[in-house]
XYZ file of C-alpha atoms in Angstrom:
174
model
C 84.011 97.519 29.170
C 83.743 94.166 30.588
C 86.875 91.881 31.306
C 84.901 88.850 30.273
C 86.829 87.103 27.276
C 85.125 87.013 23.813
C 86.158 83.686 22.781
C 82.913 81.795 22.862
C 80.168 80.240 24.715
C 80.809 79.297 28.501
C 80.994 75.518 29.632
C 77.762 75.867 31.110
C 76.233 77.228 27.634
C 77.952 74.338 25.926
C 76.560 71.682 28.282
C 73.093 73.313 27.862
C 73.408 73.397 24.085
C 74.626 69.692 23.998
C 71.857 68.677 26.324
C 69.282 70.364 24.189
C 70.463 68.576 21.146
C 70.047 65.152 23.044
C 66.676 65.976 24.582
C 65.125 67.099 21.154
C 66.262 63.743 19.507
C 65.010 61.729 22.311
C 61.757 63.573 22.274
C 61.062 62.045 18.606
C 62.038 58.328 19.627
C 64.385 56.477 21.776
C 67.964 56.639 20.635
C 71.153 54.580 21.569
C 74.306 56.444 23.205
C 76.113 56.012 20.006
C 73.287 57.985 18.106
C 73.136 60.728 20.593
C 77.121 61.070 20.555
C 77.060 61.184 16.853
C 74.535 64.064 16.757
C 76.722 65.969 19.168
C 79.903 65.610 17.197
C 78.026 66.750 13.959
C 77.236 69.904 16.216
C 80.890 70.192 17.102
C 80.307 69.605 20.793
C 83.532 68.815 22.738
C 84.188 65.173 23.838
C 84.261 66.241 27.477
C 81.098 68.169 27.254
C 79.337 65.041 25.374
C 80.661 62.687 28.255
C 79.087 64.975 30.861
C 75.719 65.208 28.974
C 75.743 61.500 28.316
C 76.502 60.784 32.079
C 73.367 63.107 33.049
C 71.014 61.495 30.488
C 72.113 57.921 32.039
C 71.550 59.171 35.464
C 68.077 60.375 34.474
C 67.408 56.951 32.625
C 66.638 58.972 29.479
C 69.430 56.715 27.899
C 69.682 53.072 28.280
C 71.003 51.042 25.477
C 69.860 47.702 26.629
C 66.201 49.054 27.186
C 66.408 50.709 23.854
C 67.459 47.256 22.171
C 64.848 45.292 23.710
C 62.228 47.851 22.673
C 63.633 47.970 18.982
C 63.506 44.269 18.710
C 59.818 44.028 19.983
C 58.903 46.586 17.667
C 60.725 45.253 14.468
C 59.410 41.869 15.037
C 55.862 42.960 15.568
C 55.366 45.881 13.852
C 57.911 45.940 10.882
C 58.171 42.291 10.560
C 61.671 41.740 10.269
C 63.922 39.066 11.024
C 66.943 38.199 13.550
C 69.540 38.990 11.050
C 68.188 42.344 9.901
C 67.522 43.289 13.457
C 71.245 42.336 14.551
C 72.431 44.690 11.768
C 70.075 47.508 12.730
C 71.260 47.269 16.366
C 74.856 47.130 15.433
C 74.468 50.214 13.083
C 73.041 52.115 15.860
C 76.240 51.388 18.079
C 74.581 48.764 20.492
C 77.389 46.515 22.058
C 77.743 43.227 20.292
C 76.997 41.127 23.484
C 74.123 43.097 24.460
C 72.705 42.710 20.744
C 73.356 38.713 21.042
C 71.610 38.970 24.800
C 68.535 40.730 23.390
C 68.343 38.576 20.385
C 68.452 35.243 22.506
C 65.431 36.457 24.463
C 63.403 36.688 21.071
C 60.663 34.062 20.759
C 61.250 31.909 17.584
C 57.412 31.692 17.499
C 57.290 35.514 17.249
C 59.684 35.431 14.380
C 57.748 32.634 12.510
C 54.566 34.651 13.212
C 56.215 38.052 11.756
C 57.242 35.975 8.641
C 54.090 34.307 8.129
C 52.090 37.609 8.262
C 54.706 39.488 5.896
C 54.429 36.334 3.448
C 50.718 36.470 3.328
C 50.669 39.944 2.516
C 53.446 39.705 -0.067
C 51.834 36.458 -1.694
C 48.687 38.396 -2.197
C 50.575 40.921 -4.147
C 52.026 38.305 -6.556
C 48.848 38.112 -8.426
C 48.888 34.946 -10.732
C 52.580 34.379 -10.970
C 54.041 31.063 -11.907
C 54.624 28.899 -8.592
C 58.448 29.000 -9.103
C 58.522 32.613 -9.858
C 56.329 33.546 -6.599
C 58.547 31.042 -4.636
C 61.693 32.682 -5.765
C 60.285 36.147 -4.937
C 58.844 35.424 -1.940
C 61.904 33.938 -0.457
C 63.966 36.658 -1.638
C 61.728 39.047 0.133
C 61.791 37.122 3.415
C 65.655 36.783 3.328
C 65.828 40.530 2.812
C 63.641 41.082 5.962
C 66.342 39.277 7.765
C 64.806 35.941 8.298
C 66.918 32.655 8.509
C 66.989 30.193 5.833
C 64.762 27.785 7.917
C 62.045 30.322 8.360
C 62.324 31.484 4.575
C 62.005 27.866 3.505
C 59.121 26.796 5.955
C 57.017 30.041 5.700
C 57.146 30.286 1.868
C 56.239 26.625 1.323
C 53.613 26.989 4.055
C 52.065 30.019 2.331
C 52.484 29.087 -1.206
C 51.227 25.655 -0.435
C 47.902 27.083 1.190
C 47.372 28.766 -2.128
C 47.634 25.599 -3.844
C 46.060 25.230 -7.141
C 45.402 28.934 -7.536
C 49.010 29.222 -9.207
C 50.073 27.669 -12.331
C 53.031 25.003 -11.952
C 54.716 25.166 -15.134
C 56.160 27.864 -17.668
C 53.942 27.869 -20.678
């Protein structure tokens, strides 16, 4: 018989287990510190072990909330075509510090946001068929607002896109 206690995994095993959880998540996509800590908590990793793993990941630069936020903002504007409000909410949901969120969003080029709104609105307007102008306007504005674009962008882009379609849409209800 051995004199080793049978109460569970050693500290080194717990650290390795938590480290693997984090790496597995990071392989799929970038994650915030909050997301990784939440995943470890769900797997019942003790707080001190999670702290040790997070320190190691930060030291290796696998976790950097500011870089993660900048990357996410760029992706959401260019690829997903989302606005500032929706991106802010998503970053806060991912546990990014409010000051860091505001700093990253301050660096967002308004022209990029307008271009994203325009691209989304053009695609959305094509799918509206031959709706009456007031219905198309209401739907397009709602879709842009749900994407997180500010009211100035919503009004400007919807007027621009629907104005470009001009006479193709009926103006009044029959």
